Amino acid sequence: MTRPKILVARAIFPETIERLRAHFEVETNPDDQVLDRAELVRRLAGKQGAFTTGSERIDAALLDACPDLRICANMAVGYNNFDVEAMTARGVLATNAPDVLTETTADFGFALLMATARRVTESEHFLRRGEWNRWSYDMFAGAEVHGSTLGIIGMGRIGQGVARRGAHGFGMQVIYYNRSRLSPALEADCKARYVSKEELLRSADHVVLVVPYSAESHHTIGAAELALMKPTATLVNIARGGIVDDAALAQALRERRIAAAGLDVFEGEPKVHPALLEVPNVVLTPHIASATLATRRAMADLAADNLIGYLVHGKPLTPLNPGVAAR
Ligand code: 8YV
């Protein structure tokens, strides 16, 4: 019996590749090049499965050029690199990697909030430049975290993780805005109060964005929303580039219309808007919110399990378009 063929689009853990090799003929990308459209199509020729990351765009044109493809398994919870509608129309299964990264990503959201509010990187740069030569009463005085108001936009699993950390660990008043309201039990668990987006922006001391990217969530935070925020407030984005208008944010930070921001994701990443690199009051990290070895391993294994589950046993674990598997 011939074994299904798959492409692992980027370098991943050797142990995960070994697991995949037990079931499939596997083409890998050991040099870890980011594959452009033409190269991705070339390597996917004759493959039934693709192990993808956020860097591979799977859309109608690619699918039409890869008629053998039956499943794309994303090693990410976010899947804005997938055109799920086009995949469903062509009978291609889409899977993502939820749950395994929830707590790790919420930890990082909190790390970025703390670093932003307490000016951790800005003050470290000052020290490294050799500028620290005396104490002064307001040196790098930041914003209070404990007891302050935490506003969360996007109250899915990761948003709830951030809320619990804030409410239970730091005694914060948590308010949230989401497309749909949480159940009373979940609201109680997160000690979170549902408010309008406008009220959240006006009253939060720290705003954390954890909303999935889509056409509707594009520029959820732009100049108008930044103008509603307190001049002392901070903004953290661990969601996706494009949720924030980075140019408008850089301007607001430069003019101190908000106090500071912490960004793990950027419009057009890995490029970063040059104006953001110029302002001191922003903490910048290279999309690492899920990056612990244990969590990245769990994400890779879940993507692999989806490929094995579907192509070998007909049962994917975390399908985005389950109707395709049922056909
Ligand atoms: C990934 C992420 O590292 O899961 C997500 O949605 O943003 C990150 O955890 C990234 O997308 C690479 O696949």
Short mmCIF file of C-alpha atoms in Angstrom, two decimals, residues 9-305:
data_model
loop_
_atom_site.label_atom_id
_atom_site.label_comp_id
_atom_site.label_asym_id
_atom_site.label_seq_id
_atom_site.Cartn_x
_atom_site.Cartn_y
_atom_site.Cartn_z
CA ALA A 9 6.53 23.47 5.14
CA ARG A 10 8.95 24.76 7.80
CA ALA A 11 11.60 23.27 10.07
CA ILE A 12 10.04 21.70 13.16
CA PHE A 13 11.10 19.36 15.98
CA PRO A 14 13.00 16.28 14.67
CA GLU A 15 10.89 14.09 16.99
CA THR A 16 7.69 15.30 15.34
CA ILE A 17 9.14 14.61 11.88
CA GLU A 18 10.04 11.08 13.05
CA ARG A 19 6.46 10.50 14.17
CA LEU A 20 5.21 11.67 10.80
CA ARG A 21 7.70 9.42 8.97
CA ALA A 22 6.11 6.40 10.64
CA HIS A 23 2.95 7.08 8.61
CA PHE A 24 3.87 9.18 5.60
CA GLU A 25 6.41 9.90 2.92
CA VAL A 26 7.60 13.20 4.30
CA GLU A 27 9.29 16.09 2.49
CA THR A 28 10.84 18.53 4.95
CA ASN A 29 12.38 21.97 4.77
CA PRO A 30 15.48 21.56 6.94
CA ASP A 31 16.91 24.93 5.84
CA ASP A 32 13.69 26.51 7.13
CA GLN A 33 13.27 28.79 4.13
CA VAL A 34 10.00 30.69 4.07
CA LEU A 35 8.48 29.28 0.88
CA ASP A 36 6.96 31.72 -1.58
CA ARG A 37 3.78 30.81 -3.43
CA ALA A 38 5.55 29.25 -6.45
CA GLU A 39 7.90 27.19 -4.29
CA LEU A 40 5.08 26.05 -2.01
CA VAL A 41 3.04 24.92 -5.04
CA ARG A 42 6.08 23.14 -6.47
CA ARG A 43 6.76 21.27 -3.23
CA LEU A 44 3.09 20.41 -2.68
CA ALA A 45 2.78 18.69 -6.07
CA GLY A 46 1.51 15.15 -5.50
CA LYS A 47 1.15 15.67 -1.71
CA GLN A 48 -2.04 14.83 0.17
CA GLY A 49 -1.10 16.68 3.33
CA ALA A 50 0.57 19.95 4.33
CA PHE A 51 1.94 20.79 7.77
CA THR A 52 1.79 24.58 7.78
CA THR A 53 2.61 27.49 10.04
CA GLY A 54 1.38 31.06 9.95
CA SER A 55 3.86 31.82 7.16
CA GLU A 56 2.10 29.74 4.47
CA ARG A 57 -0.93 31.26 2.78
CA ILE A 58 -3.44 28.61 1.68
CA ASP A 59 -5.98 30.18 -0.68
CA ALA A 60 -8.04 29.35 -3.76
CA ALA A 61 -5.22 29.91 -6.26
CA LEU A 62 -2.86 27.62 -4.33
CA LEU A 63 -5.52 24.96 -3.87
CA ASP A 64 -6.34 25.00 -7.59
CA ALA A 65 -2.65 24.42 -8.32
CA CYS A 66 -2.47 21.53 -5.79
CA PRO A 67 -5.40 19.22 -6.64
CA ASP A 68 -4.03 16.26 -4.62
CA LEU A 69 -4.12 18.15 -1.33
CA ARG A 70 -6.64 16.80 1.22
CA ILE A 71 -5.60 18.46 4.48
CA CYS A 72 -3.63 21.47 5.73
CA ALA A 73 -2.74 21.22 9.42
CA ASN A 74 -1.73 24.57 10.90
CA MET A 75 0.71 24.66 13.80
CA ALA A 76 -1.10 27.70 15.21
CA VAL A 77 -4.42 28.44 16.85
CA GLY A 78 -4.91 31.44 14.53
CA TYR A 79 -5.70 30.50 10.94
CA ASN A 80 -6.02 33.76 9.07
CA ASN A 81 -3.43 32.30 6.64
CA PHE A 82 -6.16 29.84 5.55
CA ASP A 83 -9.06 30.66 3.25
CA VAL A 84 -11.29 28.10 4.97
CA GLU A 85 -14.19 28.77 2.60
CA ALA A 86 -12.02 28.00 -0.43
CA MET A 87 -10.70 24.88 1.31
CA THR A 88 -14.19 23.65 2.15
CA ALA A 89 -15.38 24.29 -1.41
CA ARG A 90 -12.56 22.07 -2.70
CA GLY A 91 -12.96 19.36 -0.05
CA VAL A 92 -9.69 20.20 1.70
CA LEU A 93 -9.72 19.80 5.48
CA ALA A 94 -8.34 22.64 7.61
CA THR A 95 -7.12 22.07 11.17
CA ASN A 96 -5.58 24.42 13.72
CA ALA A 97 -3.84 23.91 17.08
CA PRO A 98 -6.07 25.27 19.87
CA ASP A 99 -5.93 24.78 23.65
CA VAL A 100 -2.34 23.55 23.94
CA LEU A 101 -1.03 27.13 23.87
CA THR A 102 -3.72 28.90 25.88
CA GLU A 103 -2.00 29.26 29.24
CA THR A 104 1.47 29.88 27.79
CA THR A 105 0.13 32.65 25.57
CA ALA A 106 -1.83 34.18 28.46
CA ASP A 107 1.39 34.12 30.53
CA PHE A 108 3.12 36.07 27.81
CA GLY A 109 0.25 38.53 27.51
CA PHE A 110 0.73 39.24 31.18
CA ALA A 111 4.52 39.45 30.81
CA LEU A 112 4.08 42.05 28.07
CA LEU A 113 1.52 43.97 30.15
CA MET A 114 3.91 44.06 33.11
CA ALA A 115 6.93 45.00 30.98
CA THR A 116 4.93 47.75 29.30
CA ALA A 117 3.35 49.22 32.41
CA ARG A 118 6.60 49.08 34.41
CA ARG A 119 8.84 50.18 31.52
CA VAL A 120 11.12 47.16 31.78
CA THR A 121 12.81 47.26 28.37
CA GLU A 122 12.96 51.05 28.13
CA SER A 123 14.79 51.23 31.45
CA GLU A 124 17.08 48.34 30.53
CA HIS A 125 18.14 50.15 27.35
CA PHE A 126 18.89 53.24 29.46
CA LEU A 127 21.05 51.17 31.81
CA ARG A 128 22.89 49.45 28.92
CA ARG A 129 23.62 52.84 27.34
CA GLY A 130 25.48 53.69 30.57
CA GLU A 131 23.09 56.52 31.41
CA TRP A 132 22.24 55.33 34.96
CA ASN A 133 24.40 57.42 37.25
CA ARG A 134 22.01 58.36 40.10
CA TRP A 135 18.62 57.67 41.67
CA SER A 136 15.78 60.06 41.01
CA TYR A 137 12.26 60.11 42.42
CA ASP A 138 10.44 59.64 39.11
CA MET A 139 12.98 57.64 37.14
CA PHE A 140 11.01 55.26 34.91
CA ALA A 141 7.93 55.68 37.06
CA GLY A 142 5.32 53.57 35.33
CA ALA A 143 1.68 52.64 35.71
CA GLU A 144 0.26 50.55 38.55
CA VAL A 145 -0.74 47.02 37.60
CA HIS A 146 -2.26 45.56 40.79
CA GLY A 147 -5.68 46.92 41.56
CA SER A 148 -5.99 48.70 38.21
CA THR A 149 -8.62 48.15 35.51
CA LEU A 150 -7.79 45.53 32.89
CA GLY A 151 -9.75 45.74 29.64
CA ILE A 152 -9.68 42.68 27.40
CA ILE A 153 -10.88 42.81 23.81
CA GLY A 154 -11.49 39.26 22.58
CA MET A 155 -12.58 36.96 25.39
CA GLY A 156 -11.82 33.53 23.96
CA ARG A 157 -9.71 30.96 25.78
CA ILE A 158 -6.56 33.12 25.84
CA GLY A 159 -8.46 36.27 26.80
CA GLN A 160 -10.01 34.36 29.71
CA GLY A 161 -6.53 33.21 30.76
CA VAL A 162 -5.35 36.83 30.85
CA ALA A 163 -8.49 37.81 32.79
CA ARG A 164 -7.92 35.12 35.44
CA ARG A 165 -4.33 36.18 35.92
CA GLY A 166 -5.37 39.81 36.33
CA ALA A 167 -8.38 39.20 38.57
CA HIS A 168 -7.07 36.44 40.80
CA GLY A 169 -3.33 37.23 40.80
CA PHE A 170 -3.25 41.02 40.73
CA GLY A 171 -6.62 42.05 42.13
CA MET A 172 -7.50 43.87 38.92
CA GLN A 173 -11.02 44.90 37.94
CA VAL A 174 -11.56 43.06 34.68
CA ILE A 175 -13.83 44.38 31.96
CA TYR A 176 -14.14 42.77 28.56
CA TYR A 177 -15.63 43.24 25.14
CA ASN A 178 -16.33 40.32 22.84
CA ARG A 179 -18.66 39.59 19.92
CA SER A 180 -20.71 37.42 22.26
CA ARG A 181 -21.06 37.60 26.01
CA LEU A 182 -19.62 34.82 28.18
CA SER A 183 -21.91 32.58 30.26
CA PRO A 184 -22.54 33.85 33.83
CA ALA A 185 -20.41 30.96 35.13
CA LEU A 186 -17.41 31.94 32.97
CA GLU A 187 -17.87 35.63 33.83
CA ALA A 188 -17.80 34.70 37.52
CA ASP A 189 -14.75 32.49 37.05
CA CYS A 190 -12.86 35.30 35.29
CA LYS A 191 -14.40 37.96 37.58
CA ALA A 192 -15.04 39.87 34.36
CA ARG A 193 -17.75 42.40 33.51
CA TYR A 194 -19.06 42.77 29.97
CA VAL A 195 -18.96 46.35 28.62
CA SER A 196 -19.13 48.08 25.24
CA LYS A 197 -15.89 48.55 23.33
CA GLU A 198 -16.18 52.30 23.86
CA GLU A 199 -16.61 52.00 27.63
CA LEU A 200 -13.69 49.59 27.77
CA LEU A 201 -11.40 51.96 25.89
CA ARG A 202 -12.46 54.92 28.03
CA SER A 203 -12.06 53.22 31.41
CA ALA A 204 -9.30 50.59 31.16
CA ASP A 205 -5.84 51.30 32.54
CA HIS A 206 -4.45 48.41 30.50
CA VAL A 207 -6.02 47.17 27.28
CA VAL A 208 -5.08 43.70 26.04
CA LEU A 209 -6.05 42.54 22.53
CA VAL A 210 -6.69 38.84 22.02
CA VAL A 211 -9.15 38.92 19.13
CA PRO A 212 -8.72 36.68 16.03
CA TYR A 213 -7.82 38.48 12.80
CA SER A 214 -10.49 38.82 10.12
CA ALA A 215 -11.77 41.51 7.75
CA GLU A 216 -14.10 42.64 10.58
CA SER A 217 -11.35 42.88 13.20
CA HIS A 218 -8.91 44.73 10.89
CA HIS A 219 -7.81 47.91 12.68
CA THR A 220 -9.97 47.23 15.75
CA ILE A 221 -7.66 49.85 17.27
CA GLY A 222 -6.97 52.88 15.09
CA ALA A 223 -6.64 56.63 15.69
CA ALA A 224 -10.27 57.01 16.82
CA GLU A 225 -10.02 54.21 19.39
CA LEU A 226 -6.63 55.39 20.67
CA ALA A 227 -8.19 58.83 21.17
CA LEU A 228 -10.74 57.31 23.57
CA MET A 229 -8.05 55.76 25.79
CA LYS A 230 -6.71 57.43 28.94
CA PRO A 231 -3.39 59.27 28.44
CA THR A 232 -1.99 57.05 31.21
CA ALA A 233 -3.21 53.80 29.62
CA THR A 234 -1.20 51.00 28.05
CA LEU A 235 -2.09 48.78 25.08
CA VAL A 236 -0.92 45.20 24.54
CA ASN A 237 -1.37 43.24 21.30
CA ILE A 238 -0.81 39.47 21.43
CA ALA A 239 -3.46 38.77 18.79
CA ARG A 240 -2.38 39.44 15.20
CA GLY A 241 -0.78 42.17 13.20
CA GLY A 242 -3.48 44.24 11.52
CA ILE A 243 -5.73 44.31 14.60
CA VAL A 244 -3.94 47.57 15.43
CA ASP A 245 -3.20 50.35 12.96
CA ASP A 246 0.53 50.42 13.70
CA ALA A 247 1.13 53.84 12.09
CA ALA A 248 -1.65 55.41 14.18
CA LEU A 249 -0.30 53.71 17.30
CA ALA A 250 3.24 54.95 16.69
CA GLN A 251 1.90 58.49 16.37
CA ALA A 252 -0.18 58.18 19.57
CA LEU A 253 2.88 56.88 21.43
CA ARG A 254 5.11 59.62 20.06
CA GLU A 255 2.60 62.29 21.10
CA ARG A 256 2.07 60.53 24.47
CA ARG A 257 -1.65 60.30 23.83
CA ILE A 258 -1.36 56.91 25.54
CA ALA A 259 1.46 56.01 27.92
CA ALA A 260 2.94 52.90 26.35
CA ALA A 261 2.33 49.77 24.30
CA GLY A 262 3.56 46.18 24.20
CA LEU A 263 3.45 44.44 20.83
CA ASP A 264 4.18 40.84 19.95
CA VAL A 265 2.56 41.02 16.49
CA PHE A 266 2.82 43.55 13.67
CA GLU A 267 1.20 44.53 10.40
CA GLY A 268 3.33 42.94 7.67
CA GLU A 269 5.59 41.09 10.13
CA PRO A 270 8.43 40.20 10.27
CA LYS A 271 8.73 43.79 9.08
CA VAL A 272 8.00 46.32 11.82
CA HIS A 273 6.64 49.79 11.08
CA PRO A 274 9.76 52.00 11.20
CA ALA A 275 7.98 54.62 13.33
CA LEU A 276 7.47 52.02 16.07
CA LEU A 277 11.22 51.41 16.19
CA GLU A 278 11.76 55.11 16.86
CA VAL A 279 9.48 55.54 19.90
CA PRO A 280 10.87 54.60 23.32
CA ASN A 281 7.59 53.79 25.07
CA VAL A 282 6.88 50.53 23.30
CA VAL A 283 7.99 46.99 24.15
CA LEU A 284 8.55 44.98 20.97
CA THR A 285 8.83 41.19 20.77
CA PRO A 286 9.05 38.97 17.65
CA HIS A 287 5.76 36.98 17.82
CA ILE A 288 6.86 34.71 20.67
CA ALA A 289 3.75 34.54 22.87
CA SER A 290 3.44 30.76 22.44
CA ALA A 291 7.20 30.19 22.47
CA THR A 292 8.09 27.80 25.24
CA LEU A 293 9.66 24.55 24.13
CA ALA A 294 6.93 22.47 25.78
CA THR A 295 4.13 24.44 24.14
CA ARG A 296 5.70 24.62 20.69
CA ARG A 297 6.24 20.87 20.92
CA ALA A 298 2.59 20.34 21.89
CA MET A 299 1.46 22.54 18.97
CA ALA A 300 3.65 20.61 16.51
CA ASP A 301 2.39 17.29 17.87
CA LEU A 302 -1.22 18.39 17.57
CA ALA A 303 -0.70 19.42 13.93
CA ALA A 304 0.98 16.04 13.32
CA ASP A 305 -1.87 14.22 15.09
#
